[in-house]
Amino acid sequence: MTTPLAPAIACSRMYNLSPRISEQWDRLFHWLSRRSDVDLEIIPHAAPAPLSELWARSDMGVVFMCGYPFSKLAAEERPVPLAAPVSLADWSKGQPVYASHIVVGRDASFDLADLPGLRWGWTVRDSQSGYNAPREFFAEIANEHSAPETVGPLLNPHGVIEAIRTNAIDVGAIDAYAFQLLELHEPDMLAPLRVIATTRPAPFPLLVAARQLPLETNDALQVALLDVHRSPDGRAILKSLGLAGFVRPDVTAYGQLPARAKAIDDALSGRW
């Protein structure tokens, strides 16, 4: 008799951007549960609950984690990397990478030359897409420009959108995959915005599982994730999420993010 696999949680918190988008993630999680024979409990862990609390759970089965905090953990403390998404968007170039869109108000007359002198918004300090990416972009365009006025934490893309809509900031950064999901399912949310630039790519946030789960459970979940694109119903779910599929994460790529963050700090010399 086959031993039942350990139950676990699934959470799309990082990309759980609206009820309509959540439905698509739930479809994926239900598919993964059936395919892997792992009983997945879908939880929202909605903002403002700290993501760090979610990532510390011993029952994580399929949970999105930003690559930057993942990279800062010692190897023996990291959750198990299961899979990295590959977006259908042009900016992915068919690779498991993402970027951030630098956004301003749709009716603002700003161009790239104006950006160093504007009010910048940021989400949280341990975010690659909402903090390191815009700082890196600023460092590349600012030269010796004085420190920008910054506003944060804005927590997530919704906070950036609202801050621009209410004129609390002039410019912010939104995870390009989050932007893609909103374009697919909630285009009205993006109505106040105009993309003025896109940052350098970085390794895509990855799906992770807890190290405390049995190896058999994590292996079954990983196999199911890597197989989604091979079935017609799986491909339909992926299309609704703007994804081509999932691939094995290149852990060494994430390991480069702390050095990249330090280079940003050095280039800005305390200006942000």
JSON list of N, CA and C in Angstrom, two decimals, residues 103-110 164-165 170 179 183 187-195:
[
{"chain": "A", "resi": 103, "resn": "VAL", "atom": "N", "xyz": [7.36, 53.08, -13.94]},
{"chain": "A", "resi": 103, "resn": "VAL", "atom": "CA", "xyz": [6.06, 53.64, -14.34]},
{"chain": "A", "resi": 103, "resn": "VAL", "atom": "C", "xyz": [5.89, 55.05, -13.79]},
{"chain": "A", "resi": 104, "resn": "VAL", "atom": "N", "xyz": [5.17, 55.85, -14.57]},
{"chain": "A", "resi": 104, "resn": "VAL", "atom": "CA", "xyz": [4.79, 57.20, -14.18]},
{"chain": "A", "resi": 104, "resn": "VAL", "atom": "C", "xyz": [3.30, 57.34, -14.48]},
{"chain": "A", "resi": 105, "resn": "GLY", "atom": "N", "xyz": [2.73, 58.50, -14.14]},
{"chain": "A", "resi": 105, "resn": "GLY", "atom": "CA", "xyz": [1.33, 58.75, -14.45]},
{"chain": "A", "resi": 105, "resn": "GLY", "atom": "C", "xyz": [1.11, 58.80, -15.96]},
{"chain": "A", "resi": 106, "resn": "ARG", "atom": "N", "xyz": [-0.03, 58.27, -16.39]},
{"chain": "A", "resi": 106, "resn": "ARG", "atom": "CA", "xyz": [-0.31, 58.22, -17.83]},
{"chain": "A", "resi": 106, "resn": "ARG", "atom": "C", "xyz": [-0.28, 59.60, -18.46]},
{"chain": "A", "resi": 107, "resn": "ASP", "atom": "N", "xyz": [-0.74, 60.61, -17.76]},
{"chain": "A", "resi": 107, "resn": "ASP", "atom": "CA", "xyz": [-0.82, 61.95, -18.32]},
{"chain": "A", "resi": 107, "resn": "ASP", "atom": "C", "xyz": [0.40, 62.80, -18.00]},
{"chain": "A", "resi": 108, "resn": "ALA", "atom": "N", "xyz": [1.37, 62.25, -17.26]},
{"chain": "A", "resi": 108, "resn": "ALA", "atom": "CA", "xyz": [2.57, 63.02, -16.92]},
{"chain": "A", "resi": 108, "resn": "ALA", "atom": "C", "xyz": [3.44, 63.21, -18.16]},
{"chain": "A", "resi": 109, "resn": "SER", "atom": "N", "xyz": [4.07, 64.36, -18.25]},
{"chain": "A", "resi": 109, "resn": "SER", "atom": "CA", "xyz": [4.89, 64.68, -19.42]},
{"chain": "A", "resi": 109, "resn": "SER", "atom": "C", "xyz": [6.35, 64.30, -19.22]},
{"chain": "A", "resi": 110, "resn": "PHE", "atom": "N", "xyz": [6.67, 63.54, -18.17]},
{"chain": "A", "resi": 110, "resn": "PHE", "atom": "CA", "xyz": [8.05, 63.17, -17.87]},
{"chain": "A", "resi": 110, "resn": "PHE", "atom": "C", "xyz": [8.63, 62.33, -19.00]},
{"chain": "A", "resi": 164, "resn": "ILE", "atom": "N", "xyz": [0.90, 56.71, -7.24]},
{"chain": "A", "resi": 164, "resn": "ILE", "atom": "CA", "xyz": [0.97, 57.50, -8.47]},
{"chain": "A", "resi": 164, "resn": "ILE", "atom": "C", "xyz": [-0.38, 58.14, -8.76]},
{"chain": "A", "resi": 165, "resn": "ARG", "atom": "N", "xyz": [-1.46, 57.39, -8.56]},
{"chain": "A", "resi": 165, "resn": "ARG", "atom": "CA", "xyz": [-2.80, 57.92, -8.84]},
{"chain": "A", "resi": 165, "resn": "ARG", "atom": "C", "xyz": [-3.11, 59.14, -7.97]},
{"chain": "A", "resi": 170, "resn": "ASP", "atom": "N", "xyz": [5.98, 60.41, -8.06]},
{"chain": "A", "resi": 170, "resn": "ASP", "atom": "CA", "xyz": [5.99, 60.67, -9.50]},
{"chain": "A", "resi": 170, "resn": "ASP", "atom": "C", "xyz": [6.32, 59.41, -10.29]},
{"chain": "A", "resi": 179, "resn": "PHE", "atom": "N", "xyz": [2.70, 43.18, -13.56]},
{"chain": "A", "resi": 179, "resn": "PHE", "atom": "CA", "xyz": [2.11, 44.07, -14.56]},
{"chain": "A", "resi": 179, "resn": "PHE", "atom": "C", "xyz": [1.44, 43.24, -15.66]},
{"chain": "A", "resi": 183, "resn": "GLU", "atom": "N", "xyz": [-2.43, 43.27, -16.78]},
{"chain": "A", "resi": 183, "resn": "GLU", "atom": "CA", "xyz": [-2.83, 43.50, -18.17]},
{"chain": "A", "resi": 183, "resn": "GLU", "atom": "C", "xyz": [-3.81, 42.42, -18.65]},
{"chain": "A", "resi": 187, "resn": "PRO", "atom": "N", "xyz": [-7.02, 45.12, -16.50]},
{"chain": "A", "resi": 187, "resn": "PRO", "atom": "CA", "xyz": [-6.40, 46.26, -17.20]},
{"chain": "A", "resi": 187, "resn": "PRO", "atom": "C", "xyz": [-6.81, 47.62, -16.67]},
{"chain": "A", "resi": 188, "resn": "ASP", "atom": "N", "xyz": [-7.99, 47.72, -16.08]},
{"chain": "A", "resi": 188, "resn": "ASP", "atom": "CA", "xyz": [-8.43, 49.01, -15.55]},
{"chain": "A", "resi": 188, "resn": "ASP", "atom": "C", "xyz": [-7.53, 49.49, -14.41]},
{"chain": "A", "resi": 189, "resn": "MET", "atom": "N", "xyz": [-6.92, 48.55, -13.68]},
{"chain": "A", "resi": 189, "resn": "MET", "atom": "CA", "xyz": [-6.02, 48.95, -12.59]},
{"chain": "A", "resi": 189, "resn": "MET", "atom": "C", "xyz": [-4.80, 49.69, -13.11]},
{"chain": "A", "resi": 190, "resn": "LEU", "atom": "N", "xyz": [-4.42, 49.40, -14.35]},
{"chain": "A", "resi": 190, "resn": "LEU", "atom": "CA", "xyz": [-3.22, 50.01, -14.92]},
{"chain": "A", "resi": 190, "resn": "LEU", "atom": "C", "xyz": [-3.52, 51.31, -15.65]},
{"chain": "A", "resi": 191, "resn": "ALA", "atom": "N", "xyz": [-4.80, 51.69, -15.69]},
{"chain": "A", "resi": 191, "resn": "ALA", "atom": "CA", "xyz": [-5.18, 52.89, -16.45]},
{"chain": "A", "resi": 191, "resn": "ALA", "atom": "C", "xyz": [-4.43, 54.15, -16.02]},
{"chain": "A", "resi": 192, "resn": "PRO", "atom": "N", "xyz": [-4.07, 54.32, -14.72]},
{"chain": "A", "resi": 192, "resn": "PRO", "atom": "CA", "xyz": [-3.36, 55.55, -14.34]},
{"chain": "A", "resi": 192, "resn": "PRO", "atom": "C", "xyz": [-1.89, 55.58, -14.73]},
{"chain": "A", "resi": 193, "resn": "LEU", "atom": "N", "xyz": [-1.37, 54.50, -15.33]},
{"chain": "A", "resi": 193, "resn": "LEU", "atom": "CA", "xyz": [0.07, 54.36, -15.49]},
{"chain": "A", "resi": 193, "resn": "LEU", "atom": "C", "xyz": [0.53, 54.40, -16.94]},
{"chain": "A", "resi": 194, "resn": "ARG", "atom": "N", "xyz": [1.81, 54.76, -17.09]},
{"chain": "A", "resi": 194, "resn": "ARG", "atom": "CA", "xyz": [2.52, 54.66, -18.37]},
{"chain": "A", "resi": 194, "resn": "ARG", "atom": "C", "xyz": [3.90, 54.07, -18.08]},
{"chain": "A", "resi": 195, "resn": "VAL", "atom": "N", "xyz": [4.28, 53.04, -18.81]},
{"chain": "A", "resi": 195, "resn": "VAL", "atom": "CA", "xyz": [5.63, 52.46, -18.66]},
{"chain": "A", "resi": 195, "resn": "VAL", "atom": "C", "xyz": [6.61, 53.35, -19.41]}
]
